[in-house]
């Protein structure tokens, strides 16, 4: 039996990335020449997204897809444990994939799940909302966890409908906006605000924020908490790698020796801040106070133990699995879970 063409086959033949094919097929942004080339290749290879919709409706295989940026990250491990516990109780298998923080890899995994008829997915998104439009249009139930994808650009003419016409089928009714999917999030705003207030209560005024991919909401909460005018030199972002996190932390400490406290937006960034401070002979908390988002086991083993903004990673995963298993025609409501500031030894009063 001849193998059906995949979205990756279309991307390779058209000379574009998988994410570009996803955008074209979902009516997202693309140049006219790229759109025409992708549609022509899809027709030539007999790639029919309509078959995916039939798979999801008629040949559902069961199971849940779980996509996270990094399986070695302790927080994502906790979130995954919650998903697995709920799925195990419901008798559902889980297919786990790591996107590596790469939107192209995420788009490829989404296409793979569609082709395997996995119709329910929990994702910590890396790419923008355009990556998820094909899945939502095909009828996949998606629940986002920890963060939301970036907003989609305004839709252009619906190329997905054009491709259905090539297949001799009528276009389905207009799909909901790509972000019309529930999410399970921590209350970032309250957590960061509480941490900044705590540091201000200790006398700190030059407080920095060290962020990474997906931390835009936390950075926004930080700017709001410190108030205007915000010293943007004290808001620093790294990429998803540990090397980048270390470079960002080290650069921050060296470029702004006047800072007295740091809020790290995640546990990888907190680890980088601890290592950079140690390499630069900065004493915690005598020279710099440190608050880390995420409570992970090693935080208590540091010397001194780290003050953290704890978010319920396992509960987040469990609730996301509950939502995705509930599914159904009625859109589930998003859930916001509380955070907690756990005070340990890494923060102290500002010294003159």
Short mmCIF file of C-alpha atoms in Angstrom, two decimals:
data_model
loop_
_atom_site.label_atom_id
_atom_site.label_comp_id
_atom_site.label_asym_id
_atom_site.label_seq_id
_atom_site.Cartn_x
_atom_site.Cartn_y
_atom_site.Cartn_z
CA UNK A 1 0.00 0.00 0.00
CA UNK A 2 1.43 3.35 -1.07
CA UNK A 3 2.54 5.55 1.80
CA UNK A 4 0.51 8.73 2.29
CA UNK A 5 2.46 11.99 1.96
CA UNK A 6 3.15 13.81 5.21
CA UNK A 7 3.45 17.50 6.02
CA UNK A 8 7.22 16.99 6.25
CA UNK A 9 7.25 15.61 2.69
CA UNK A 10 5.43 18.72 1.49
CA UNK A 11 7.87 20.99 3.30
CA UNK A 12 10.94 19.25 1.84
CA UNK A 13 9.55 19.23 -1.70
CA UNK A 14 8.55 22.90 -1.50
CA UNK A 15 11.87 23.92 0.02
CA UNK A 16 10.30 25.51 3.09
CA UNK A 17 9.98 24.66 6.77
CA UNK A 18 7.20 22.59 8.30
CA UNK A 19 5.94 25.66 10.17
CA UNK A 20 5.58 27.51 6.84
CA UNK A 21 3.50 24.66 5.41
CA UNK A 22 1.32 24.74 8.53
CA UNK A 23 0.79 28.48 8.14
CA UNK A 24 -0.10 28.19 4.46
CA UNK A 25 -2.53 25.31 5.00
CA UNK A 26 -4.22 27.15 7.87
CA UNK A 27 -4.53 30.45 6.00
CA UNK A 28 -1.76 32.19 7.92
CA UNK A 29 0.85 34.64 6.66
CA UNK A 30 2.98 33.71 3.64
CA UNK A 31 4.12 35.44 0.46
CA UNK A 32 1.98 34.75 -2.65
CA UNK A 33 4.82 32.82 -4.32
CA UNK A 34 5.37 30.64 -1.23
CA UNK A 35 1.64 30.00 -0.87
CA UNK A 36 1.33 29.00 -4.53
CA UNK A 37 4.38 26.70 -4.35
CA UNK A 38 3.19 24.93 -1.18
CA UNK A 39 -0.33 24.40 -2.53
CA UNK A 40 1.04 23.10 -5.83
CA UNK A 41 3.37 20.63 -4.09
CA UNK A 42 0.59 19.50 -1.75
CA UNK A 43 -1.66 18.79 -4.73
CA UNK A 44 1.15 17.01 -6.58
CA UNK A 45 1.90 14.77 -3.59
CA UNK A 46 -1.82 14.22 -2.94
CA UNK A 47 -1.42 15.57 0.58
CA UNK A 48 -4.99 15.91 1.84
CA UNK A 49 -5.58 17.50 5.25
CA UNK A 50 -9.23 16.52 4.92
CA UNK A 51 -8.16 12.92 5.51
CA UNK A 52 -6.76 13.99 8.86
CA UNK A 53 -10.15 15.29 9.91
CA UNK A 54 -11.74 11.99 8.90
CA UNK A 55 -9.10 10.12 10.90
CA UNK A 56 -9.84 12.13 14.00
CA UNK A 57 -13.59 11.61 13.64
CA UNK A 58 -13.72 8.00 12.47
CA UNK A 59 -10.43 6.26 13.27
CA UNK A 60 -9.53 7.82 16.59
CA UNK A 61 -6.74 5.81 18.17
CA UNK A 62 -7.06 7.26 21.66
CA UNK A 63 -4.23 8.53 23.78
CA UNK A 64 -2.93 11.97 24.59
CA UNK A 65 -0.03 13.85 23.04
CA UNK A 66 2.20 15.81 25.42
CA UNK A 67 4.65 18.36 24.01
CA UNK A 68 7.16 20.16 26.25
CA UNK A 69 10.27 22.21 25.39
CA UNK A 70 12.77 20.25 27.49
CA UNK A 71 12.33 16.88 29.19
CA UNK A 72 15.40 17.51 31.36
CA UNK A 73 13.87 20.63 32.92
CA UNK A 74 12.67 19.72 36.42
CA UNK A 75 9.49 21.77 36.17
CA UNK A 76 8.44 20.13 32.91
CA UNK A 77 9.18 16.78 34.53
CA UNK A 78 6.74 17.66 37.32
CA UNK A 79 4.12 18.79 34.80
CA UNK A 80 4.57 15.55 32.84
CA UNK A 81 4.13 13.51 36.02
CA UNK A 82 0.76 15.18 36.56
CA UNK A 83 -0.36 14.43 33.01
CA UNK A 84 0.75 10.80 33.28
CA UNK A 85 -1.00 10.31 36.63
CA UNK A 86 -4.33 11.58 35.30
CA UNK A 87 -4.01 9.66 32.03
CA UNK A 88 -3.11 6.46 33.90
CA UNK A 89 -6.24 6.81 36.06
CA UNK A 90 -8.31 7.20 32.88
CA UNK A 91 -6.59 4.27 31.14
CA UNK A 92 -5.19 6.47 28.37
CA UNK A 93 -1.66 6.18 26.93
CA UNK A 94 0.49 9.29 26.54
CA UNK A 95 2.81 10.09 23.63
CA UNK A 96 5.54 12.46 24.88
CA UNK A 97 7.56 14.71 22.60
CA UNK A 98 10.25 17.30 23.23
CA UNK A 99 10.19 20.35 20.96
CA UNK A 100 13.62 21.55 22.06
CA UNK A 101 12.22 25.07 22.15
CA UNK A 102 12.21 25.02 18.32
CA UNK A 103 8.99 26.16 16.53
CA UNK A 104 9.88 24.12 13.43
CA UNK A 105 10.30 20.96 15.49
CA UNK A 106 7.05 21.70 17.30
CA UNK A 107 5.18 22.09 14.00
CA UNK A 108 6.61 18.78 12.79
CA UNK A 109 5.49 17.00 15.97
CA UNK A 110 2.00 18.49 15.70
CA UNK A 111 1.77 17.22 12.11
CA UNK A 112 2.98 13.78 13.21
CA UNK A 113 0.32 13.59 15.94
CA UNK A 114 -2.36 14.57 13.43
CA UNK A 115 -1.25 11.89 11.02
CA UNK A 116 -1.29 9.30 13.80
CA UNK A 117 -4.86 10.31 14.70
CA UNK A 118 -3.91 11.48 18.20
CA UNK A 119 -6.82 13.85 18.72
CA UNK A 120 -5.97 15.30 22.16
CA UNK A 121 -2.82 17.26 22.93
CA UNK A 122 -1.41 19.07 25.96
CA UNK A 123 1.36 21.49 25.01
CA UNK A 124 3.75 23.96 26.54
CA UNK A 125 3.89 25.93 23.27
CA UNK A 126 7.06 27.19 21.64
CA UNK A 127 5.80 28.43 18.28
CA UNK A 128 3.11 30.99 17.60
CA UNK A 129 -0.60 30.39 17.29
CA UNK A 130 -0.24 29.77 13.54
CA UNK A 131 1.51 26.49 14.36
CA UNK A 132 -1.63 25.23 16.06
CA UNK A 133 -4.24 26.35 13.51
CA UNK A 134 -4.08 23.17 11.37
CA UNK A 135 -4.57 20.96 14.44
CA UNK A 136 -7.54 22.98 15.67
CA UNK A 137 -9.11 23.06 12.21
CA UNK A 138 -8.75 19.28 11.94
CA UNK A 139 -10.73 18.86 15.16
CA UNK A 140 -7.91 18.22 17.61
CA UNK A 141 -8.60 19.07 21.24
CA UNK A 142 -5.71 21.21 22.51
CA UNK A 143 -4.99 22.40 26.05
CA UNK A 144 -2.04 24.72 26.66
CA UNK A 145 -0.09 24.54 29.91
CA UNK A 146 2.30 26.96 31.64
CA UNK A 147 2.06 29.53 28.82
CA UNK A 148 0.19 30.52 25.68
CA UNK A 149 1.43 30.65 22.09
CA UNK A 150 2.13 34.05 20.58
CA UNK A 151 -0.84 35.73 18.94
CA UNK A 152 -1.55 34.79 15.32
CA UNK A 153 -1.13 37.37 12.59
CA UNK A 154 -4.39 38.41 10.83
CA UNK A 155 -5.64 35.66 8.54
CA UNK A 156 -5.19 35.90 4.78
CA UNK A 157 -7.49 33.98 2.35
CA UNK A 158 -8.09 30.45 3.59
CA UNK A 159 -5.60 28.19 1.77
CA UNK A 160 -6.86 25.21 3.79
CA UNK A 161 -10.23 25.58 2.05
CA UNK A 162 -8.44 25.85 -1.32
CA UNK A 163 -6.68 22.55 -0.69
CA UNK A 164 -9.96 20.87 0.22
CA UNK A 165 -11.36 21.99 -3.11
CA UNK A 166 -8.40 20.28 -4.81
CA UNK A 167 -9.53 17.14 -3.01
CA UNK A 168 -13.06 17.59 -4.39
CA UNK A 169 -14.56 18.36 -1.00
CA UNK A 170 -16.51 21.32 0.31
CA UNK A 171 -14.74 23.55 2.78
CA UNK A 172 -15.76 23.12 6.42
CA UNK A 173 -17.34 25.97 8.38
CA UNK A 174 -14.86 28.63 9.52
CA UNK A 175 -12.76 27.39 12.41
CA UNK A 176 -12.43 29.30 15.69
CA UNK A 177 -9.43 31.58 16.21
CA UNK A 178 -6.27 29.54 16.90
CA UNK A 179 -6.07 30.76 20.50
CA UNK A 180 -9.62 29.62 21.23
CA UNK A 181 -8.34 26.75 23.36
CA UNK A 182 -8.24 26.39 27.15
CA UNK A 183 -5.07 26.73 29.16
CA UNK A 184 -3.84 25.86 32.64
CA UNK A 185 -1.57 28.62 33.89
CA UNK A 186 0.04 29.70 37.12
CA UNK A 187 -0.82 33.13 38.49
CA UNK A 188 2.43 34.70 37.28
CA UNK A 189 1.29 38.22 38.00
CA UNK A 190 0.58 37.59 41.67
CA UNK A 191 3.73 35.51 42.14
CA UNK A 192 6.13 38.05 40.63
CA UNK A 193 4.38 40.96 42.32
CA UNK A 194 4.71 39.29 45.71
CA UNK A 195 8.41 38.61 45.13
CA UNK A 196 9.14 42.21 44.11
CA UNK A 197 7.24 43.55 47.11
CA UNK A 198 9.22 41.24 49.39
CA UNK A 199 12.52 42.48 47.93
CA UNK A 200 11.44 46.10 48.21
CA UNK A 201 10.56 45.46 51.83
CA UNK A 202 14.18 44.43 52.34
CA UNK A 203 15.30 47.76 50.92
CA UNK A 204 16.17 46.69 47.35
CA UNK A 205 15.52 49.21 44.59
CA UNK A 206 17.74 48.06 41.73
CA UNK A 207 16.08 44.71 41.04
CA UNK A 208 16.72 42.79 37.80
CA UNK A 209 14.60 40.25 35.94
CA UNK A 210 16.24 37.34 34.13
CA UNK A 211 13.85 35.71 31.67
CA UNK A 212 13.71 33.10 28.92
CA UNK A 213 11.35 31.82 26.19
CA UNK A 214 7.70 32.06 27.21
CA UNK A 215 8.39 34.42 30.11
CA UNK A 216 6.80 37.50 28.54
CA UNK A 217 3.91 37.45 31.03
CA UNK A 218 6.34 37.23 33.94
CA UNK A 219 8.43 40.07 32.54
CA UNK A 220 5.29 42.15 32.14
CA UNK A 221 4.32 41.44 35.74
CA UNK A 222 7.83 42.43 36.84
CA UNK A 223 7.67 45.75 34.99
CA UNK A 224 4.28 46.43 36.52
CA UNK A 225 5.53 45.56 40.01
CA UNK A 226 8.66 47.74 39.93
CA UNK A 227 6.70 50.64 38.47
CA UNK A 228 7.66 53.40 36.07
CA UNK A 229 10.21 54.29 34.98
CA UNK A 230 11.49 50.76 34.31
CA UNK A 231 15.25 50.40 33.85
CA UNK A 232 15.16 48.15 30.77
CA UNK A 233 18.85 47.29 31.20
CA UNK A 234 17.74 45.28 34.22
CA UNK A 235 15.29 43.17 32.17
CA UNK A 236 17.39 40.54 30.37
CA UNK A 237 16.29 37.56 28.26
CA UNK A 238 18.17 34.38 27.38
CA UNK A 239 17.31 31.67 24.88
CA UNK A 240 16.27 28.23 26.07
CA UNK A 241 19.75 26.72 26.51
CA UNK A 242 21.69 26.54 29.77
CA UNK A 243 24.72 28.16 28.11
CA UNK A 244 22.61 31.12 27.05
CA UNK A 245 21.11 31.41 30.53
CA UNK A 246 24.57 31.46 32.09
CA UNK A 247 25.83 34.05 29.60
CA UNK A 248 22.81 36.28 30.28
CA UNK A 249 23.23 36.04 34.06
CA UNK A 250 26.97 36.63 33.93
CA UNK A 251 26.55 39.55 31.55
CA UNK A 252 23.89 41.08 33.76
CA UNK A 253 26.05 40.90 36.90
CA UNK A 254 29.08 42.35 35.11
CA UNK A 255 27.28 45.13 33.25
CA UNK A 256 25.24 46.26 36.25
CA UNK A 257 27.33 45.90 39.40
CA UNK A 258 24.91 48.29 41.10
CA UNK A 259 22.02 45.81 41.09
CA UNK A 260 21.23 44.27 44.46
CA UNK A 261 18.58 41.64 43.67
CA UNK A 262 17.51 39.35 40.83
CA UNK A 263 14.23 37.60 40.04
CA UNK A 264 14.97 34.57 37.82
CA UNK A 265 12.03 33.63 35.61
CA UNK A 266 12.58 29.85 35.79
CA UNK A 267 14.70 27.16 37.41
CA UNK A 268 17.25 26.97 34.57
CA UNK A 269 17.75 30.72 34.88
CA UNK A 270 17.96 30.47 38.66
CA UNK A 271 20.64 27.79 38.34
CA UNK A 272 22.54 30.03 35.91
CA UNK A 273 22.32 33.00 38.29
CA UNK A 274 23.72 30.91 41.17
CA UNK A 275 26.62 29.64 39.03
CA UNK A 276 27.40 33.08 37.59
CA UNK A 277 27.37 34.70 41.03
CA UNK A 278 29.74 32.03 42.31
CA UNK A 279 32.13 32.48 39.38
CA UNK A 280 32.17 36.26 39.92
CA UNK A 281 32.68 35.95 43.69
CA UNK A 282 29.31 37.51 44.44
CA UNK A 283 27.98 36.33 47.78
CA UNK A 284 24.29 35.41 48.09
CA UNK A 285 22.57 37.19 49.78
CA UNK A 286 25.26 39.59 51.09
CA UNK A 287 26.11 41.00 47.64
CA UNK A 288 23.01 40.02 45.68
CA UNK A 289 19.64 38.60 46.73
CA UNK A 290 18.01 35.99 44.52
CA UNK A 291 14.43 34.85 44.01
CA UNK A 292 13.75 32.00 41.56
CA UNK A 293 10.48 31.12 39.82
CA UNK A 294 9.87 27.37 40.33
CA UNK A 295 10.46 25.31 43.45
CA UNK A 296 12.65 22.36 42.49
CA UNK A 297 14.38 19.87 44.81
CA UNK A 298 17.87 21.33 44.41
CA UNK A 299 16.69 24.80 45.50
CA UNK A 300 16.72 23.70 49.16
CA UNK A 301 20.17 22.12 48.74
CA UNK A 302 21.87 25.35 47.66
CA UNK A 303 23.99 27.28 50.12
CA UNK A 304 22.06 29.29 51.09
CA UNK A 305 18.74 27.65 50.15
CA UNK A 306 16.89 29.64 47.48
CA UNK A 307 13.79 31.74 48.04
CA UNK A 308 11.33 30.68 45.34
CA UNK A 309 8.00 31.46 43.72
CA UNK A 310 6.47 27.99 43.81
CA UNK A 311 4.00 26.99 41.12
CA UNK A 312 2.15 23.67 41.25
CA UNK A 313 3.72 21.89 38.27
CA UNK A 314 2.22 18.47 38.95
CA UNK A 315 -1.24 19.93 39.58
CA UNK A 316 -0.91 21.96 36.38
CA UNK A 317 -0.29 18.79 34.38
CA UNK A 318 -3.10 16.90 36.11
CA UNK A 319 -5.63 19.68 35.49
CA UNK A 320 -4.54 20.01 31.87
CA UNK A 321 -5.11 16.26 31.38
CA UNK A 322 -8.54 16.54 32.98
CA UNK A 323 -9.47 19.31 30.55
CA UNK A 324 -8.20 17.52 27.47
CA UNK A 325 -9.97 14.28 28.46
CA UNK A 326 -13.20 16.17 29.03
CA UNK A 327 -13.07 17.58 25.50
CA UNK A 328 -16.43 17.68 23.80
CA UNK A 329 -18.16 20.38 21.77
CA UNK A 330 -18.30 22.85 24.63
CA UNK A 331 -15.05 24.72 25.10
CA UNK A 332 -13.55 24.08 28.53
CA UNK A 333 -12.73 27.08 30.67
CA UNK A 334 -9.11 27.99 31.34
CA UNK A 335 -7.71 27.47 34.82
CA UNK A 336 -5.37 29.71 36.82
CA UNK A 337 -3.55 28.08 39.72
CA UNK A 338 -2.10 30.00 42.68
CA UNK A 339 1.59 30.55 43.34
CA UNK A 340 3.35 30.83 46.69
CA UNK A 341 6.44 32.74 47.80
CA UNK A 342 8.59 30.39 49.90
CA UNK A 343 11.15 32.42 51.85
CA UNK A 344 14.50 30.74 52.48
CA UNK A 345 18.01 32.09 52.82
CA UNK A 346 18.89 33.67 49.46
CA UNK A 347 17.44 37.11 50.19
CA UNK A 348 18.70 39.62 52.71
CA UNK A 349 18.47 43.34 53.47
CA UNK A 350 20.19 45.68 51.03
CA UNK A 351 23.59 46.74 52.26
CA UNK A 352 24.91 50.25 51.71
#
